[in-house]
Coordinates of C-alpha atoms in Angstrom, one line a residue:
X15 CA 169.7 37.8 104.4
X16 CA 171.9 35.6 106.1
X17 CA 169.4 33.1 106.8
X18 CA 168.0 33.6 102.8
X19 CA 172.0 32.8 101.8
X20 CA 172.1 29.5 104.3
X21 CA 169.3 28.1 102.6
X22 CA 170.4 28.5 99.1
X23 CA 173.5 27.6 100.2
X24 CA 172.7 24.3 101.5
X25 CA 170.0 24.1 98.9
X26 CA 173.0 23.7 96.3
X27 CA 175.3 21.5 98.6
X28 CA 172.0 18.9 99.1
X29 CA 170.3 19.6 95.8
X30 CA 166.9 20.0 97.5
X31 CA 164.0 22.1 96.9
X32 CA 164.3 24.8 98.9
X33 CA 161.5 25.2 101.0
X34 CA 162.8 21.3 102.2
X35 CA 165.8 22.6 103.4
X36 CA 164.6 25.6 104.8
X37 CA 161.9 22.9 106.8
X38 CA 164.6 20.5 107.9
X39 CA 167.3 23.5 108.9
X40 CA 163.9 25.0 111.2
X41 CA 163.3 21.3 112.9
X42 CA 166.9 21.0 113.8
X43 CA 166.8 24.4 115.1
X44 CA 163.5 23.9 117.1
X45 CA 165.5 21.0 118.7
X46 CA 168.5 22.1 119.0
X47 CA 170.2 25.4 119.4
X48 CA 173.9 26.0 118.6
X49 CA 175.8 29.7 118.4
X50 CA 178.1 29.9 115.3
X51 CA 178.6 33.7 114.9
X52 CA 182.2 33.8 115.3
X53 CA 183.4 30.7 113.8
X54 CA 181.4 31.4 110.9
X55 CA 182.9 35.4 110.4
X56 CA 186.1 33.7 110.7
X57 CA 185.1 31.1 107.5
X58 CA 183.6 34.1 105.7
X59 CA 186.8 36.3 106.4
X60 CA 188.9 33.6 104.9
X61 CA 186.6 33.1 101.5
X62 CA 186.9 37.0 101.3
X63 CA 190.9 37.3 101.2
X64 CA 190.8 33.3 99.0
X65 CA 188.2 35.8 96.3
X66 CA 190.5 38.9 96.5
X67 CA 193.3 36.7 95.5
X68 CA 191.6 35.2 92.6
X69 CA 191.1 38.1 91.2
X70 CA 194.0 39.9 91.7
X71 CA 193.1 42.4 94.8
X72 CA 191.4 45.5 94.9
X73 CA 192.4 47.0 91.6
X74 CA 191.8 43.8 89.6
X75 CA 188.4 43.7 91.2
X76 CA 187.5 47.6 89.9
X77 CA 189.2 46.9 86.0
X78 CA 187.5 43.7 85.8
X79 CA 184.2 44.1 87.4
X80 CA 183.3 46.9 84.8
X81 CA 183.6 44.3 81.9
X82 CA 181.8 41.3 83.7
X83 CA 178.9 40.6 81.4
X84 CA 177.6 37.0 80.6
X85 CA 178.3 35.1 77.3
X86 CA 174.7 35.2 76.7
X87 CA 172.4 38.2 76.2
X88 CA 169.7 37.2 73.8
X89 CA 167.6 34.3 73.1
X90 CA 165.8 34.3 69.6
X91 CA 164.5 37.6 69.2
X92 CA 164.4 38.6 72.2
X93 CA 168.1 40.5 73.2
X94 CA 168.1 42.0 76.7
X95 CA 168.7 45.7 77.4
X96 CA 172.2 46.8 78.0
X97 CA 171.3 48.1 81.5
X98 CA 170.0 44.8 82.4
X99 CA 173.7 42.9 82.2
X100 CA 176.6 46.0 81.7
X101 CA 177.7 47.0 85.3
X102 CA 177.0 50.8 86.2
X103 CA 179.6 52.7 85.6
X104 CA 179.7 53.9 89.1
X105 CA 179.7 51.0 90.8
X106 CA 182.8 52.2 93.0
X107 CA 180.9 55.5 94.0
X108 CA 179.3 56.1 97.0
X109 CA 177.3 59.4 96.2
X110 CA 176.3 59.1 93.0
X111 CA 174.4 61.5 90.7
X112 CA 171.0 63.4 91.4
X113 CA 169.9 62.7 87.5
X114 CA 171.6 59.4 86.7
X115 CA 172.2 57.6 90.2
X116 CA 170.4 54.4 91.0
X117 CA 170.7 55.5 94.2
X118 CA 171.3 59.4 94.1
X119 CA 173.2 60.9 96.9
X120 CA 170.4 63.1 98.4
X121 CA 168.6 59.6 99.2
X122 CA 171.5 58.0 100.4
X123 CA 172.1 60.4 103.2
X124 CA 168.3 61.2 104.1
X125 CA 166.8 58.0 103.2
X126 CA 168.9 55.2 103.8
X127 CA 170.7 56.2 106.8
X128 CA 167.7 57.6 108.2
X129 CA 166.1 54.1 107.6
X130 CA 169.6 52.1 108.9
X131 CA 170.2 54.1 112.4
X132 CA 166.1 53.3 113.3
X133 CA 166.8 49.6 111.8
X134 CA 170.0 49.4 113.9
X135 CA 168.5 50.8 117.1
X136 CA 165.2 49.2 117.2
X137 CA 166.2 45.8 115.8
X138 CA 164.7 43.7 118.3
X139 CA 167.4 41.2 117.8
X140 CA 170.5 43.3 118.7
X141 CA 168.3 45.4 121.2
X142 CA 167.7 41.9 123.2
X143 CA 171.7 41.5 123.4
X144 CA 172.4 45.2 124.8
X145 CA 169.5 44.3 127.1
X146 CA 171.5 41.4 128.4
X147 CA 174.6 43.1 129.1
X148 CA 176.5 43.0 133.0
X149 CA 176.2 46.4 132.9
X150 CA 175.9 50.2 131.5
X151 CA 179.6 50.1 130.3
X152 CA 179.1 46.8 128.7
X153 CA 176.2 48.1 126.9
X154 CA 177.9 51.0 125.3
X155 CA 181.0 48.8 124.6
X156 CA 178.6 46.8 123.0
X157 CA 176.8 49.5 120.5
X158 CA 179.9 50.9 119.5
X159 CA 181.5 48.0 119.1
X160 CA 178.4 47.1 117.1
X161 CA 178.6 50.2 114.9
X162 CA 182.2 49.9 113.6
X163 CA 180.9 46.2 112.9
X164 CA 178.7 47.7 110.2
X165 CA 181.5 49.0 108.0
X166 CA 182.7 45.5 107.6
X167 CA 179.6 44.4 105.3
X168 CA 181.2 46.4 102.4
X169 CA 183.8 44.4 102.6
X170 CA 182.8 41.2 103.7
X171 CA 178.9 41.1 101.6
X172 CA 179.4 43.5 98.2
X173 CA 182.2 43.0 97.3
X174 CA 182.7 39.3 97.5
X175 CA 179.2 39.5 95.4
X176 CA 180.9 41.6 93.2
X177 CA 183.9 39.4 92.3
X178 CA 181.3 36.3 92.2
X179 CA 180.5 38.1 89.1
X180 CA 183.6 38.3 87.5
X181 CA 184.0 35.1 88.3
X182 CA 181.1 33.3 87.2
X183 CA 179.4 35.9 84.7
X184 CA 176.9 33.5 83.0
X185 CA 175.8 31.9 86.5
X186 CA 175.3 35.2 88.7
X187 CA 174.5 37.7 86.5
X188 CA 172.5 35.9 83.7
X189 CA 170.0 38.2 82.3
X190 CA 168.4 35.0 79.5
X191 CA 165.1 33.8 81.5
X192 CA 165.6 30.2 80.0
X193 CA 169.6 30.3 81.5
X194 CA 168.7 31.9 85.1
X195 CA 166.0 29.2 85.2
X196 CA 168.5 26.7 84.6
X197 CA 171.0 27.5 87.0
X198 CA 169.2 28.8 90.5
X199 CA 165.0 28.3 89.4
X200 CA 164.4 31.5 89.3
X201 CA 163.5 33.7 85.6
X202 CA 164.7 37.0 86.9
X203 CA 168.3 36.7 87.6
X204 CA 170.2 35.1 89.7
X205 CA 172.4 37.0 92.1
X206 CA 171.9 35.3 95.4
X207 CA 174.2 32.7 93.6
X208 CA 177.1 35.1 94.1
X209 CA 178.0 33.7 97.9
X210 CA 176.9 30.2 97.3
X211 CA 179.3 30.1 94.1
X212 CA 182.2 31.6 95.8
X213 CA 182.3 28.7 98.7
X214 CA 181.8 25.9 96.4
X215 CA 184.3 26.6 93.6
X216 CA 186.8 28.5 95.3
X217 CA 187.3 26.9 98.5
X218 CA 189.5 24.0 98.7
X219 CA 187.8 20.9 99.0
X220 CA 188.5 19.9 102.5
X221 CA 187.1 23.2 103.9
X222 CA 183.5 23.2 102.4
X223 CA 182.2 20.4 105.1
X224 CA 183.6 23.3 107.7
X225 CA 181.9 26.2 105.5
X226 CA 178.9 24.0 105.0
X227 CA 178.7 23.3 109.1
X228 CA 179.5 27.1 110.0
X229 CA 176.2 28.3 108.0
X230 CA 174.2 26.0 109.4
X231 CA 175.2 27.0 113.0
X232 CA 175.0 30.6 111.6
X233 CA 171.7 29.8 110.3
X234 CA 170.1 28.0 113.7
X235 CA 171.4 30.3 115.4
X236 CA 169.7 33.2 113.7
X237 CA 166.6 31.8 113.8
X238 CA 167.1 31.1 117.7
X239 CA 167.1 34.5 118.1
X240 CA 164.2 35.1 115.9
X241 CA 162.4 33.1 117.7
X242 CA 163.2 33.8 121.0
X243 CA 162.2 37.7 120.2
X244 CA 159.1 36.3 118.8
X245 CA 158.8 34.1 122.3
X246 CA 158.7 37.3 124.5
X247 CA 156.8 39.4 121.8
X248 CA 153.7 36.9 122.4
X249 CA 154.1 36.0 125.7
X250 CA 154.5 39.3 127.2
X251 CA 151.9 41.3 125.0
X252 CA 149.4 39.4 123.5
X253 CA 149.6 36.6 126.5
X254 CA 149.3 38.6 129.6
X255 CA 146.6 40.7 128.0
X256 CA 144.5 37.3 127.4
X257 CA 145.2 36.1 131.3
X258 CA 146.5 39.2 133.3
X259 CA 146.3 37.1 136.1
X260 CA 149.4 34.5 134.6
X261 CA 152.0 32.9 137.0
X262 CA 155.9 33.1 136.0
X263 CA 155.5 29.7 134.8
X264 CA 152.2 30.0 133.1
X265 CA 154.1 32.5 131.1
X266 CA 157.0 30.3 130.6
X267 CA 155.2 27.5 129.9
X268 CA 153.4 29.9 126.7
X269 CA 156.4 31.3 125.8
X270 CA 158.6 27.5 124.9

């Protein structure tokens, strides 16, 4: 995700295709690796509390959100279904209905959490961290720590998509194929606007070079990881098994 919102991201700031950004952002990163987690939580913190405000906290966010709809819905005969542009109704509600849910409640607690607490103990990713903690204490520190991170999304990832919307119906939540085409290349909506929006037209100007420099550390740093997973992965299961009989730096060498 967060790599998927650098590149359109930058792919607005540049006006680039892309798959060009997403190349030049993985040749830097091949190069050079740089660590930009915490600067760039602090960047998003501050576009969080500068979107709250524009739309008037938490209680302007839930009356207006309900009525954010774009100005256009139809496109010569064709009209789009009310269920493809009205927000649901319970878009504030956690557990939501068995018959009418999206995502009833049932599947939220069997499903999804099942599926979360595997992704977020086997993610190979965070599971490479833990591994290089001082100790045992540190390591628990760590996944605790590391848990109560995970409430923050809801605050820091929906709902700033959420008041994108309300902000900037007829760009985010376009449901015309000719419109969503226009404004992100894409005929099927265009949602992953929502963050991209937020930075550039709500931020004051002399902070979107930081914003923009944050994501791309954020970004290459992401990567970095992926790719140093991907490193060991190869090198210490497929390569040994090809020459058990590798040095240390035999297997270094394969693994760079």
């Amino acid at each position: 995700m967060e790599i998927g919102f650098g590149a359109m991201f930058l792919k607005m700031v540049w006006d680039t295709d892309i798959y060009q950004t997403m190349l030049v952002v993985l040749i830097i990163t091949g190069s050079y690796t740089i660590t930009g987690e915490v600067t760039s939580m602090s960047w998003f913190l501050f576009v969080c509390f500068k979107a709250f405000g524009e739309v008037g906290g938490y209680r302007g966010l839930v009356k207006k959100y309900l009525v954010a709809i774009p100005t256009r819905t139809q496109e010569g005969n064709w009209t789009a279904k009310t269920q493809c542009y009205m927000p649901r109704q319970d878009a504030f509600r956690i557990f939501r209905s068995v018959v009418s849910g999206d995502i009833p409640w049932p599947g939220l607690i069997l499903g999804t959490t099942t599926v979360s607490m595997f992704y977020g103990c086997a993610d190979q990713v965070t599971v490479q961290r833990f591994l290089a903690g001082k100790n045992r204490l540190h390591v628990k520190a760590g996944c605790l720590l590391f848990g109560y991170l995970k409430l923050l999304p809801m605050f820091l990832l929906v709902m700033p998509g959420m008041i994108s919307r309300i902000l900037f119906p007829d760009q985010v939540a376009c449901v015309v194929p000719s419109e969503c085409q226009k404004f992100c290349g894409r005929g099927t909506g265009c949602s992953v606007l929502a963050y991209p929006m937020l930075v550039i037209r709500v931020m004051p100007s002399g902070l979107k070079g930081f914003m923009m420099s944050t994501v791309c550390a954020s970004v290459m740093s992401s990567l970095t990881s992926i790719f140093n997973s991907s490193s060991a992965l190869f090198t210490l299961n497929i390569y040994t098994w090809i020459r058990p009989t590798a040095t240390e730096k035999e297997l270094m060498v394969a693994g760079r």
